[in-house]
Short mmCIF file of C-alpha atoms in Angstrom, two decimals:
data_model
loop_
_atom_site.label_atom_id
_atom_site.label_comp_id
_atom_site.label_asym_id
_atom_site.label_seq_id
_atom_site.Cartn_x
_atom_site.Cartn_y
_atom_site.Cartn_z
CA MET L 1088 0.00 0.00 0.00
CA ALA L 1089 1.55 3.31 -1.03
CA TYR L 1090 0.54 6.95 -0.80
CA THR L 1091 0.54 7.88 -4.47
CA ASN L 1092 -0.76 11.45 -4.43
CA ILE L 1093 0.97 13.00 -1.44
CA ASN L 1094 3.75 15.11 -2.94
CA SER L 1095 1.74 16.82 -5.67
CA SER L 1096 -1.07 17.63 -3.24
CA LEU L 1097 1.31 19.01 -0.65
CA GLU L 1098 3.13 21.14 -3.20
CA GLU L 1099 -0.15 22.77 -4.16
CA ARG L 1100 -1.41 23.27 -0.63
CA ILE L 1101 1.74 24.32 1.28
CA PRO L 1102 3.43 27.62 0.27
CA THR L 1103 7.22 27.37 0.17
CA SER L 1104 7.55 30.59 2.15
CA GLU L 1105 6.01 29.08 5.24
CA SER L 1106 8.17 28.07 8.17
CA PHE L 1107 9.44 24.50 8.45
CA GLU L 1108 7.36 23.95 11.59
CA SER L 1109 4.17 25.12 9.87
CA THR L 1110 4.92 22.91 6.88
CA GLU L 1111 5.39 19.85 9.07
CA ILE L 1112 2.14 20.51 10.91
CA LYS L 1113 0.20 20.78 7.65
CA LYS L 1114 1.83 17.63 6.32
CA ALA L 1115 0.87 15.78 9.49
CA ASN L 1116 -2.71 17.04 9.21
CA TYR L 1117 -2.81 15.94 5.59
CA PHE L 1118 -1.87 12.38 6.55
CA LYS L 1119 -4.34 12.44 9.39
CA ASN L 1120 -7.22 13.32 7.08
CA LEU L 1121 -6.10 11.13 4.20
CA THR L 1122 -8.81 8.65 3.24
CA TRP L 1123 -7.88 5.34 1.64
CA SER L 1124 -10.12 3.75 -0.93
CA ALA L 1125 -11.78 0.42 -0.21
CA GLY L 1126 -9.36 -1.30 -2.57
CA GLN L 1127 -6.36 0.22 -0.81
CA LYS L 1128 -7.66 -0.92 2.56
CA PHE L 1129 -8.22 -4.47 1.35
CA ALA L 1130 -4.75 -4.59 -0.21
CA PHE L 1131 -3.27 -3.40 3.05
CA ARG L 1132 -5.12 -6.07 5.05
CA VAL L 1133 -3.88 -8.82 2.75
CA SER L 1134 -0.34 -7.47 2.92
CA PHE L 1135 -0.45 -7.07 6.67
CA ILE L 1136 -1.58 -10.64 7.35
CA PHE L 1137 0.71 -12.13 4.70
CA PHE L 1138 3.93 -10.36 5.75
CA ILE L 1139 3.35 -10.75 9.46
CA ALA L 1140 2.93 -14.51 8.89
CA MET L 1141 6.04 -14.56 6.66
CA THR L 1142 8.11 -12.56 9.14
CA PHE L 1143 7.87 -14.46 12.40
CA PRO L 1144 9.22 -18.01 13.07
CA ASN L 1145 6.58 -20.71 12.67
CA ASN L 1146 8.25 -23.28 14.89
CA LEU L 1147 8.32 -23.31 18.70
CA ASP L 1148 11.79 -24.88 18.59
CA TRP L 1149 13.17 -21.55 17.42
CA TYR L 1150 11.91 -19.76 20.53
CA GLN L 1151 13.09 -22.54 22.82
CA GLU L 1152 16.53 -22.40 21.22
CA ILE L 1153 16.85 -18.66 21.83
CA LEU L 1154 16.07 -19.17 25.50
CA SER L 1155 18.65 -21.98 25.73
CA PHE L 1156 21.60 -19.95 24.41
CA ASP L 1157 24.60 -19.35 26.63
CA TRP L 1158 24.69 -15.66 25.86
CA LEU L 1159 28.10 -15.20 27.52
CA HIS L 1160 29.68 -17.88 25.28
CA LEU L 1161 27.95 -17.55 21.95
CA HIS L 1162 28.75 -19.60 18.88
CA TYR L 1163 28.56 -18.25 15.34
CA ARG L 1164 25.63 -20.56 14.57
CA ASP L 1165 23.66 -19.17 17.51
CA ILE L 1166 23.33 -15.74 15.90
CA TYR L 1167 22.98 -17.32 12.47
CA ASP L 1168 19.99 -19.35 13.67
CA ILE L 1169 18.32 -16.21 15.02
CA ALA L 1170 18.56 -14.71 11.54
CA ARG L 1171 17.56 -17.80 9.54
CA PHE L 1172 14.32 -19.60 10.28
CA GLY L 1173 11.18 -20.99 8.70
CA SER L 1174 8.12 -18.75 8.49
CA GLY L 1175 4.72 -18.61 6.87
CA LEU L 1176 1.59 -20.72 7.40
CA ASN L 1177 3.10 -24.12 6.81
CA PHE L 1178 0.89 -27.07 7.61
CA PHE L 1179 3.29 -29.63 6.18
CA GLY L 1180 6.43 -29.19 8.24
CA ASN L 1181 8.93 -26.39 8.76
CA LYS L 1182 10.85 -26.38 5.49
CA ILE L 1183 10.93 -23.22 3.36
CA PHE L 1184 14.35 -23.92 1.93
CA GLY L 1185 13.45 -26.71 -0.50
CA SER L 1186 15.41 -27.16 -3.70
CA THR L 1187 12.30 -27.59 -5.85
CA LEU L 1188 9.33 -25.37 -6.64
CA ASN L 1189 7.49 -27.16 -3.83
CA GLY L 1190 9.38 -24.84 -1.50
CA TYR L 1191 7.07 -22.02 -2.59
CA ALA L 1192 3.99 -23.92 -1.40
CA VAL L 1193 4.22 -22.15 1.97
CA TRP L 1194 3.98 -18.80 0.20
CA VAL L 1195 0.89 -19.85 -1.75
CA ILE L 1196 -0.81 -21.25 1.34
CA THR L 1197 -0.02 -18.13 3.35
CA PHE L 1198 -1.31 -15.85 0.60
CA ILE L 1199 -4.58 -17.79 0.24
CA VAL L 1200 -5.13 -17.67 4.00
CA SER L 1201 -4.33 -13.93 3.94
CA LEU L 1202 -6.96 -13.32 1.27
CA VAL L 1203 -9.61 -15.16 3.26
CA ALA L 1204 -8.64 -13.48 6.53
CA ALA L 1205 -8.61 -10.04 4.84
CA GLY L 1206 -12.08 -10.69 3.49
CA ILE L 1207 -13.33 -11.54 6.99
CA TRP L 1208 -11.57 -8.47 8.40
CA THR L 1209 -13.21 -6.27 5.75
CA ALA L 1210 -16.67 -7.74 6.42
CA ILE L 1211 -16.32 -7.12 10.15
CA ALA L 1212 -15.16 -3.54 9.57
CA ILE L 1213 -18.14 -2.82 7.30
CA PHE L 1214 -20.63 -4.57 9.56
CA THR L 1215 -19.48 -2.80 12.74
CA LYS L 1216 -19.10 0.53 10.90
CA LYS L 1217 -15.81 1.13 12.71
CA GLU L 1218 -13.62 1.19 9.65
CA PRO L 1219 -10.84 3.84 9.96
CA GLN L 1220 -10.04 6.34 7.20
CA ASN L 1221 -6.65 4.72 6.77
CA TYR L 1222 -4.16 2.36 8.41
CA LYS L 1223 -1.18 4.67 8.20
CA LEU L 1224 0.16 3.74 11.66
CA TRP L 1225 -0.26 0.02 11.09
CA TYR L 1226 1.35 0.36 7.68
CA TYR L 1227 4.33 2.15 9.20
CA TRP L 1228 4.93 -0.61 11.76
CA LEU L 1229 4.47 -3.31 9.13
CA LYS L 1230 7.24 -1.75 7.07
CA VAL L 1231 9.45 -1.55 10.17
CA ILE L 1232 8.91 -5.26 10.85
CA VAL L 1233 9.56 -6.21 7.23
CA ARG L 1234 12.76 -4.17 6.87
CA TYR L 1235 14.20 -5.43 10.17
CA ARG L 1236 13.38 -9.01 9.26
CA ALA L 1237 15.01 -8.53 5.87
CA GLY L 1238 18.01 -6.75 7.43
CA ILE L 1239 18.62 -9.39 10.09
CA GLY L 1240 18.13 -12.25 7.64
CA ILE L 1241 20.45 -10.96 4.94
CA ILE L 1242 23.17 -10.11 7.45
CA GLY L 1243 23.07 -13.71 8.63
CA PHE L 1244 23.29 -14.81 4.99
CA GLY L 1245 26.02 -12.27 4.19
CA PHE L 1246 28.47 -13.09 6.96
CA THR L 1247 28.94 -16.62 5.57
CA LYS L 1248 30.39 -14.91 2.49
CA LEU L 1249 32.04 -11.90 4.14
CA THR L 1250 34.15 -14.41 6.06
CA PRO L 1251 34.28 -16.93 3.19
CA THR L 1252 33.00 -20.18 4.66
CA GLN L 1253 29.74 -20.77 2.77
CA LEU L 1254 31.64 -21.53 -0.44
CA PRO L 1255 35.01 -22.72 0.88
CA TYR L 1256 38.20 -23.01 -1.10
CA PRO L 1257 38.30 -26.55 -2.57
CA SER L 1258 40.19 -29.27 -0.77
CA TRP L 1259 42.96 -31.21 -2.53
CA GLY L 1260 40.54 -34.10 -3.01
CA LEU L 1261 38.13 -31.79 -4.83
CA LEU L 1262 40.90 -30.29 -6.94
CA ASN L 1263 41.86 -33.82 -7.98
CA THR L 1264 38.31 -34.65 -9.05
CA ASN L 1265 37.46 -34.81 -12.76
CA PHE L 1266 35.27 -31.93 -13.86
CA SER L 1267 32.70 -34.34 -15.28
CA ASP L 1268 32.31 -36.00 -11.87
CA LEU L 1269 30.94 -32.79 -10.30
CA THR L 1270 27.26 -31.90 -10.16
CA LEU L 1271 26.05 -28.62 -11.58
CA GLN L 1272 25.55 -27.19 -8.10
CA LYS L 1273 29.03 -28.22 -7.03
CA ILE L 1274 30.62 -26.57 -10.06
CA TYR L 1275 29.00 -23.27 -9.20
CA TRP L 1276 29.94 -23.45 -5.53
CA LEU L 1277 33.55 -24.25 -6.37
CA SER L 1278 33.71 -21.52 -9.04
CA ILE L 1279 32.99 -18.98 -6.29
CA GLY L 1280 35.09 -20.76 -3.67
CA ILE L 1281 38.27 -20.50 -5.76
CA VAL L 1282 38.01 -16.68 -5.71
CA PRO L 1283 37.36 -15.93 -2.02
CA TRP L 1284 37.96 -12.21 -2.39
CA TYR L 1285 35.00 -12.08 -4.78
CA GLU L 1286 33.01 -14.05 -2.21
CA VAL L 1287 33.99 -11.44 0.36
CA PHE L 1288 32.71 -8.71 -1.98
CA THR L 1289 29.30 -10.39 -2.26
CA GLY L 1290 29.23 -10.64 1.52
CA VAL L 1291 29.99 -6.93 1.85
CA VAL L 1292 27.05 -6.13 -0.43
CA GLU L 1293 24.66 -8.33 1.57
CA VAL L 1294 25.78 -7.16 5.02
CA LEU L 1295 25.74 -3.53 3.88
CA ALA L 1296 22.21 -3.97 2.50
CA GLY L 1297 21.07 -5.36 5.85
CA ALA L 1298 22.74 -2.56 7.83
CA LEU L 1299 21.14 0.13 5.65
CA LEU L 1300 17.70 -1.37 6.26
CA PHE L 1301 18.05 -0.67 9.99
CA PHE L 1302 17.80 3.09 9.38
CA ARG L 1303 14.83 4.95 7.92
CA ALA L 1304 17.00 7.42 6.02
CA THR L 1305 18.87 4.64 4.19
CA THR L 1306 16.04 2.14 3.79
CA PHE L 1307 15.68 2.81 0.09
CA TRP L 1308 19.34 2.08 -0.70
CA GLY L 1309 19.31 -1.01 1.48
CA ALA L 1310 16.24 -2.35 -0.34
CA VAL L 1311 17.78 -1.61 -3.74
CA LEU L 1312 20.99 -3.44 -2.84
CA LEU L 1313 19.05 -6.34 -1.38
CA PHE L 1314 16.76 -6.66 -4.39
CA GLY L 1315 19.61 -6.60 -6.88
CA ALA L 1316 21.93 -8.96 -5.01
CA LEU L 1317 19.33 -11.56 -4.11
CA ALA L 1318 17.53 -11.52 -7.46
CA ASP L 1319 20.83 -12.55 -9.00
CA ILE L 1320 21.25 -15.32 -6.43
CA VAL L 1321 17.72 -16.58 -7.14
CA TYR L 1322 18.50 -16.88 -10.84
CA VAL L 1323 21.87 -18.52 -10.19
CA ASN L 1324 20.25 -21.11 -7.94
CA PHE L 1325 17.68 -21.94 -10.59
CA ALA L 1326 20.36 -22.15 -13.30
CA TYR L 1327 22.78 -24.28 -11.26
CA ASP L 1328 20.22 -26.17 -9.18
CA GLY L 1329 21.73 -24.53 -6.11
CA GLY L 1330 18.97 -25.45 -3.70
CA VAL L 1331 18.46 -22.12 -1.91
CA HIS L 1332 16.36 -20.23 -4.43
CA VAL L 1333 13.32 -20.24 -2.11
CA TYR L 1334 15.18 -18.55 0.73
CA SER L 1335 16.81 -16.09 -1.70
CA SER L 1336 13.40 -15.29 -3.20
CA TYR L 1337 12.16 -14.57 0.32
CA PHE L 1338 14.44 -11.52 0.51
CA VAL L 1339 13.60 -10.42 -3.01
CA LEU L 1340 9.94 -10.41 -2.00
CA PHE L 1341 10.61 -8.42 1.16
CA SER L 1342 12.80 -5.85 -0.61
CA ALA L 1343 10.18 -5.46 -3.35
CA PHE L 1344 7.50 -4.74 -0.71
CA ILE L 1345 9.72 -2.05 0.84
CA LEU L 1346 10.42 -0.47 -2.56
CA VAL L 1347 6.76 -0.27 -3.59
CA ASP L 1348 6.36 2.82 -1.43
CA TYR L 1349 9.08 4.63 -3.40
CA ILE L 1350 7.75 3.89 -6.90
CA PRO L 1351 5.48 7.01 -7.22
CA ASP L 1352 8.33 9.35 -6.26
CA LEU L 1353 10.78 7.56 -8.56
CA TYR L 1354 8.31 7.73 -11.44
CA LYS L 1355 7.80 11.42 -10.89
CA LEU L 1356 11.52 12.15 -10.59
CA LEU L 1357 12.96 9.90 -13.30
CA ILE L 1358 10.15 9.63 -15.84
CA GLN L 1359 8.23 12.88 -15.47
CA GLU L 1360 11.39 14.81 -14.48
CA ARG L 1361 9.49 16.85 -11.93
CA LEU L 1362 10.69 18.33 -8.64
CA THR L 1363 10.17 15.62 -6.02
CA ILE L 1364 10.34 16.08 -2.27
CA PRO L 1365 9.63 12.67 -0.72
CA TYR L 1366 7.80 12.60 2.55
CA LYS L 1367 6.78 9.51 4.49
CA TYR L 1368 4.64 9.10 7.53
CA TYR L 1369 6.46 8.52 10.82
CA PRO L 1370 4.73 8.35 14.22
CA THR L 1371 5.80 10.71 16.97
CA PHE L 1372 7.46 9.18 20.02
CA ASP L 1373 6.46 11.87 22.51
CA LYS L 1374 6.73 9.80 25.68
CA ALA L 1375 10.01 9.02 27.43
CA TRP L 1376 9.39 5.28 27.66
CA GLN L 1377 8.67 5.13 23.93
CA ARG L 1378 11.93 6.82 23.08
CA ILE L 1379 13.90 4.68 25.51
CA ALA L 1380 12.31 1.46 24.20
CA ARG L 1381 12.94 2.45 20.58
CA ILE L 1382 16.60 3.37 21.15
CA SER L 1383 17.24 0.30 23.33
CA LEU L 1384 15.78 -2.21 20.87
CA LYS L 1385 17.50 -0.60 17.93
CA SER L 1386 20.85 -0.48 19.74
CA LEU L 1387 20.54 -4.11 20.84
CA THR L 1388 19.83 -5.19 17.26
CA LEU L 1389 22.73 -3.18 15.84
CA ILE L 1390 25.22 -4.43 18.41
CA LEU L 1391 24.18 -8.08 18.14
CA PHE L 1392 24.06 -8.31 14.35
CA LEU L 1393 27.01 -6.11 13.49
CA PRO L 1394 29.99 -6.03 15.91
CA VAL L 1395 29.10 -9.21 17.85
CA PHE L 1396 28.26 -11.16 14.69
CA THR L 1397 31.42 -9.85 13.01
CA TYR L 1398 33.58 -11.14 15.88
CA LEU L 1399 31.91 -14.55 15.95
CA ALA L 1400 32.14 -14.88 12.16
CA ILE L 1401 35.89 -14.15 12.26
CA ILE L 1402 36.42 -16.74 15.01
CA ASN L 1403 34.42 -19.23 12.94
CA PHE L 1404 36.51 -18.52 9.87
CA LEU L 1405 39.84 -18.83 11.69
CA TYR L 1406 39.26 -21.81 13.94
CA ASP L 1407 36.01 -23.63 13.21
CA PRO L 1408 34.84 -23.18 9.59
CA TYR L 1409 31.45 -24.84 9.50
CA LYS L 1410 31.80 -26.58 6.11
CA GLN L 1411 35.22 -28.10 6.62
CA PRO L 1412 36.84 -29.94 9.54
CA ALA L 1413 38.41 -27.88 12.28
CA GLN L 1414 41.02 -30.39 13.54
CA LYS L 1415 44.51 -30.44 12.11
CA GLY L 1416 45.51 -33.59 10.31
CA ILE L 1417 48.83 -35.39 10.87
CA ALA L 1418 51.39 -33.07 9.33
CA GLY L 1419 53.67 -35.91 8.16
CA LEU L 1420 50.85 -37.49 6.13
CA ARG L 1421 49.50 -34.45 4.29
CA GLY L 1422 49.72 -34.50 0.52
CA ASN L 1423 48.91 -36.41 -2.69
CA TYR L 1424 50.02 -40.00 -3.25
CA HIS L 1425 50.28 -42.56 -6.03
CA VAL L 1426 49.12 -46.04 -5.01
CA THR L 1427 52.16 -48.06 -6.03
CA GLU L 1428 51.25 -51.32 -4.33
CA TYR L 1429 47.99 -52.78 -3.05
CA LYS L 1430 47.59 -56.12 -1.25
CA ILE L 1431 44.32 -57.66 -0.15
CA ASN L 1432 44.40 -60.69 2.13
CA GLY L 1433 48.09 -61.07 1.33
CA GLN L 1434 47.60 -61.11 -2.45
CA VAL L 1435 49.04 -58.36 -4.62
CA LEU L 1436 46.35 -56.67 -6.69
CA PRO L 1437 48.02 -55.11 -9.76
CA TYR L 1438 46.79 -51.83 -11.17
CA SER L 1439 43.95 -52.06 -13.66
CA PRO L 1440 41.68 -49.17 -14.67
CA ALA L 1441 38.75 -51.61 -14.68
CA ASP L 1442 39.40 -52.95 -11.16
CA THR L 1443 36.72 -51.95 -8.63
CA THR L 1444 38.66 -52.73 -5.45
CA ARG L 1445 42.15 -51.27 -5.78
CA TRP L 1446 42.74 -47.71 -4.69
CA GLN L 1447 43.84 -45.53 -7.61
CA GLN L 1448 44.93 -42.32 -5.91
CA ALA L 1449 45.04 -41.10 -2.33
CA THR L 1450 45.18 -37.73 -0.55
CA PHE L 1451 45.64 -36.82 3.09
CA GLU L 1452 44.11 -33.37 3.59
CA LYS L 1453 45.37 -30.64 5.92
CA TRP L 1454 42.59 -31.73 8.23
CA THR L 1455 41.50 -35.17 9.43
CA THR L 1456 40.42 -36.61 6.06
CA LEU L 1457 41.76 -39.38 3.83
CA THR L 1458 40.43 -39.32 0.27
CA PHE L 1459 41.01 -42.04 -2.30
CA LYS L 1460 39.42 -43.13 -5.59
CA VAL L 1461 38.13 -46.51 -6.69
CA ASN L 1462 36.58 -47.56 -9.97
CA LYS L 1463 33.21 -48.09 -8.38
CA PRO L 1464 30.41 -45.51 -8.15
CA VAL L 1465 29.50 -44.19 -4.73
CA GLU L 1466 26.01 -43.10 -3.72
CA LEU L 1467 25.86 -39.42 -4.54
CA ASP L 1468 25.17 -36.97 -1.72
CA LEU L 1469 23.23 -34.07 -3.25
CA SER L 1470 23.19 -31.80 -0.22
CA ASN L 1471 25.33 -28.65 -0.18
CA GLY L 1472 27.44 -29.84 2.74
CA GLY L 1473 26.22 -27.06 4.99
CA GLY L 1474 24.09 -27.08 8.11
CA ALA L 1475 25.20 -26.91 11.69
CA PRO L 1476 27.36 -29.95 12.50
CA MET L 1477 29.88 -29.55 15.29
CA ARG L 1478 31.84 -32.75 14.66
CA ASP L 1479 34.31 -32.89 11.79
CA ILE L 1480 32.95 -36.21 10.58
CA ASN L 1481 29.62 -34.58 9.80
CA ARG L 1482 31.08 -31.70 7.74
CA THR L 1483 30.70 -33.09 4.27
CA PHE L 1484 31.36 -30.32 1.74
CA GLU L 1485 34.41 -32.21 0.47
CA LEU L 1486 32.25 -35.11 -0.73
CA THR L 1487 28.83 -33.64 -1.58
CA GLY L 1488 28.07 -33.42 -5.28
CA VAL L 1489 31.12 -35.56 -6.16
CA ALA L 1490 30.82 -38.77 -8.16
CA GLY L 1491 33.49 -40.89 -9.87
CA GLY L 1492 34.19 -43.32 -7.04
CA GLN L 1493 35.49 -40.67 -4.65
CA ARG L 1494 35.79 -42.15 -1.12
CA VAL L 1495 36.16 -39.74 1.81
CA PHE L 1496 37.08 -41.04 5.27
CA TYR L 1497 37.38 -39.13 8.53
CA TYR L 1498 40.18 -40.35 10.76
CA GLU L 1499 41.10 -40.23 14.44
CA ALA L 1500 44.77 -40.90 15.07
CA ASP L 1501 46.54 -42.74 17.86
CA THR L 1502 49.88 -41.03 17.27
CA VAL L 1503 51.61 -43.17 19.91
CA ARG L 1504 50.85 -46.47 18.19
CA ASN L 1505 50.57 -44.95 14.68
CA ILE L 1506 47.05 -46.20 14.11
CA LEU L 1507 44.28 -44.48 12.12
CA TYR L 1508 40.66 -45.20 12.99
CA LEU L 1509 38.72 -44.24 9.87
CA GLN L 1510 35.01 -43.79 9.25
CA ASP L 1511 33.29 -43.17 5.92
CA LYS L 1512 31.93 -39.62 5.80
CA ASN L 1513 29.49 -40.54 3.04
CA ARG L 1514 26.53 -42.34 4.53
CA GLY L 1515 24.71 -42.52 1.21
CA SER L 1516 20.96 -42.99 1.55
CA ARG L 1517 21.36 -42.70 5.29
CA ASN L 1518 22.18 -39.02 4.80
CA ALA L 1519 18.48 -38.33 5.23
CA GLU L 1520 18.92 -39.31 8.85
CA ASN L 1521 21.52 -36.58 9.27
CA ARG L 1522 19.25 -33.69 8.44
CA GLU L 1523 19.37 -32.66 12.08
CA PHE L 1524 22.57 -30.89 11.10
CA SER L 1525 20.89 -28.83 8.37
CA GLY L 1526 18.98 -26.43 10.60
CA ASN L 1527 18.94 -25.35 14.20
CA ARG L 1528 20.02 -27.72 16.90
CA ASN L 1529 16.54 -28.37 18.29
CA GLU L 1530 15.33 -29.65 14.92
CA GLY L 1531 17.63 -32.63 15.36
CA LYS L 1532 16.33 -33.79 18.74
CA SER L 1533 13.48 -35.88 17.38
CA VAL L 1534 15.76 -37.37 14.71
CA ALA L 1535 18.39 -38.16 17.30
CA LEU L 1536 15.79 -40.02 19.38
CA LYS L 1537 14.79 -42.08 16.34
CA ASN L 1538 18.41 -42.90 15.65
CA LYS L 1539 18.87 -44.32 19.13
CA LYS L 1540 17.18 -47.50 17.94
CA LYS L 1541 19.67 -47.71 15.05
CA GLU L 1542 22.81 -47.14 17.07
CA ASN L 1543 25.71 -49.35 16.22
CA THR L 1544 26.69 -51.60 19.09
CA GLU L 1545 30.35 -51.03 18.19
CA ASP L 1546 30.61 -48.19 20.65
CA ASN L 1547 34.02 -49.44 21.74
CA TRP L 1548 35.50 -50.12 18.33
CA ILE L 1549 38.38 -47.82 19.31
CA PRO L 1550 40.30 -49.36 22.23
CA LYS L 1551 40.45 -47.44 25.48
CA GLU L 1552 44.21 -46.94 25.32
CA SER L 1553 43.91 -45.38 21.84
CA ARG L 1554 40.93 -43.31 22.86
CA GLU L 1555 43.00 -41.77 25.66
CA VAL L 1556 45.67 -40.74 23.14
CA ILE L 1557 43.12 -39.41 20.64
CA GLY L 1558 41.44 -37.28 23.30
CA ASN L 1559 38.33 -35.13 23.26
CA GLU L 1560 37.55 -33.53 19.91
CA ASP L 1561 36.05 -30.48 21.59
CA LEU L 1562 39.30 -29.69 23.43
CA LYS L 1563 41.40 -29.81 20.27
CA ILE L 1564 40.07 -26.50 19.04
CA GLU L 1565 41.53 -23.18 20.14
CA ALA L 1566 40.09 -22.07 23.48
CA ILE L 1567 38.82 -18.82 21.98
CA ALA L 1568 36.53 -20.82 19.64
CA ARG L 1569 35.01 -23.09 22.25
CA SER L 1570 31.39 -22.57 23.22
CA GLU L 1571 28.50 -24.26 24.99
CA ARG L 1572 26.88 -25.02 21.65
CA ARG L 1573 29.98 -26.73 20.28
CA THR L 1574 30.47 -28.80 23.44
CA LYS L 1575 26.87 -30.00 23.51
CA GLY L 1576 26.81 -30.51 19.74
CA ILE L 1577 29.91 -32.73 19.73
CA LYS L 1578 28.49 -34.80 22.58
CA ALA L 1579 25.14 -35.24 20.79
CA GLU L 1580 26.82 -36.15 17.51
CA SER L 1581 29.21 -38.64 19.12
CA LYS L 1582 26.59 -41.32 19.54
CA PRO L 1583 27.61 -44.34 17.42
CA VAL L 1584 25.87 -44.69 14.06
CA GLU L 1585 26.27 -47.13 11.22
CA ARG L 1586 29.27 -46.26 9.04
CA ASN L 1587 31.91 -48.08 7.02
CA LYS L 1588 35.05 -48.33 9.14
CA MET L 1589 38.73 -49.12 8.69
CA ILE L 1590 41.59 -49.57 11.14
CA LEU L 1591 44.97 -48.93 9.54
CA LYS L 1592 48.45 -48.71 10.96
CA TYR L 1593 50.56 -46.07 9.23
CA THR L 1594 54.32 -46.11 8.74
CA ILE L 1595 56.13 -43.09 7.29
CA LEU L 1596 59.28 -43.95 5.31
CA ASP L 1597 61.87 -42.28 3.09
CA ASN L 1598 61.70 -38.89 4.83
CA GLY L 1599 57.96 -38.75 4.38
CA ASN L 1600 57.93 -39.63 0.68
CA ARG L 1601 56.43 -43.07 1.27
CA VAL L 1602 53.59 -44.12 3.56
CA VAL L 1603 52.57 -47.73 4.19
CA LEU L 1604 49.04 -48.40 5.46
CA SER L 1605 48.18 -51.84 6.78
CA GLY L 1606 45.22 -53.25 8.62
CA ILE L 1607 41.53 -54.06 8.19
CA ASP L 1608 39.32 -52.38 5.57
CA GLU L 1609 35.57 -51.77 5.60
CA ASN L 1610 34.88 -55.33 4.37
CA LYS L 1611 36.95 -56.88 7.19
CA ASP L 1612 39.65 -57.83 4.67
CA SER L 1613 43.32 -57.47 5.44
CA ILE L 1614 44.95 -54.81 3.26
CA GLU L 1615 48.34 -53.27 2.77
CA VAL L 1616 48.68 -50.11 0.70
CA VAL L 1617 51.95 -48.47 -0.32
CA LEU L 1618 51.62 -44.77 -1.07
CA ASP L 1619 54.33 -42.71 -2.77
CA ARG L 1620 54.09 -38.98 -2.40
CA PHE L 1621 54.07 -36.75 -5.47
CA VAL L 1622 53.87 -32.99 -5.80
CA LYS L 1623 51.01 -32.02 -8.04
CA LYS L 1624 51.29 -28.71 -9.85
CA TYR L 1625 47.86 -27.12 -9.92
CA ALA L 1626 47.12 -24.49 -12.53
CA LEU L 1627 45.01 -22.80 -9.87
CA THR L 1628 47.01 -20.46 -7.65
CA ARG L 1629 46.44 -21.08 -3.96
CA SER L 1630 44.35 -18.43 -2.30
CA THR L 1631 45.65 -16.10 0.38
CA LEU L 1632 42.28 -16.28 2.11
CA GLU L 1633 41.49 -19.81 3.18
CA ALA L 1634 39.47 -20.73 6.26
CA GLY L 1635 41.01 -22.58 9.18
CA LYS L 1636 44.43 -22.62 10.84
CA TYR L 1637 46.00 -25.99 10.13
CA ASP L 1638 49.68 -25.09 9.99
CA LYS L 1639 50.03 -23.72 13.49
#
């Protein structure tokens, strides 16, 4: 709902020679006596119901989570979850982030309900004969709610790019993957990840757009930035099957609603080339408690979502990047290897491109991951590797969207006995059970309870003496990055689940140029693998802005 005839009317009725105070009084009186048409009132009622429903969280878990935060030891995902939540009248679950057009069903349902409710509202207003001349005050507060929701949401979205963790720089295993073995979505994500300073730029645009929406004087520019940036992301997600087009469209919708109010003035200024003096209705906060409440709430929002969020995002980038493991891998193992010898149950298995058992290439990442290739397709994980996992084993960006027989194993190392305890990070069709890591932490509670029945009885597959050497994963991170959320998350995610496992002893020879792995593979077969290190020259120059501190 927009006031389309304000400026021209005011120009005719208010002489320019009058004092500023007199002008403001007459403008206020004009708004007070402004009468909306029946159509304008109905449009406002639909908009009011629709955007209120689309603004506030539609799941009680969100509110419970806010109350459960340790506000003195916040984690990056705590603030992120405040900014990102499901909304709308959704009678079929709490998912508005679907990767298909079904994700827009919530919008359609909410709009239909808004039409019906607005019709009932209109009938009551006519029947009781208490219909106001206009809803200028309600309209003002609706715009405030919409712009703050959009501002908070896009800042949460933007910080994952401003501190480049949403689209991380590719691991060695990903760089070694054939282009044709990557999904369309993965190709796009990696194409941004390899240029992190561009990713930072997109984050600056999004965070700046959100910050500008917090102030009335800069609302227009914030909405313009938001509309342009997110409209592009919507199209990219459709083109590359990125999976977040629904959530991106959400901000395009909100920014468009904010900009509607500016269209008449823009038309007059840019098309008609007439003198334009914009004036919008703002309520007067004439009581002390109103001014204190307004300043306090605004200050709290600004502090939480700008300096506090900035600090937490930097800590996340440096020590606990949410899409890649946080723990350092064994320094002496890191690198790319040729598989020069492979024995299974004591028998040498010579290299053959058609063989489906023999490893063909191996890589130890900077973190706790062993990647190797076999000539046997793996079940493709089509998620984006994001979410909120605290354990390294559940951070799967290095394997999602990757085909071609790429095997990715997380390892825990007993460095006294030189033993690696490896677990397959790709759970295939069982990935659906891991969706508790895709949203806020409370969403996973019901799934975790269901998984209790499926727990693997091999809780003690790692001997006690090795477990003592391996230690607590939570304590391996820098103290500055530890939080109540991380501690509880690691504990919750440490319950045993069904995974392929290997136990391999490692021996480093020839000044680190050869590694021999021997032990039991996932099929309970005895294997011995000889790996010879080679230095691979990548055409891609390593970035100066990569998440995580693995060399210190």
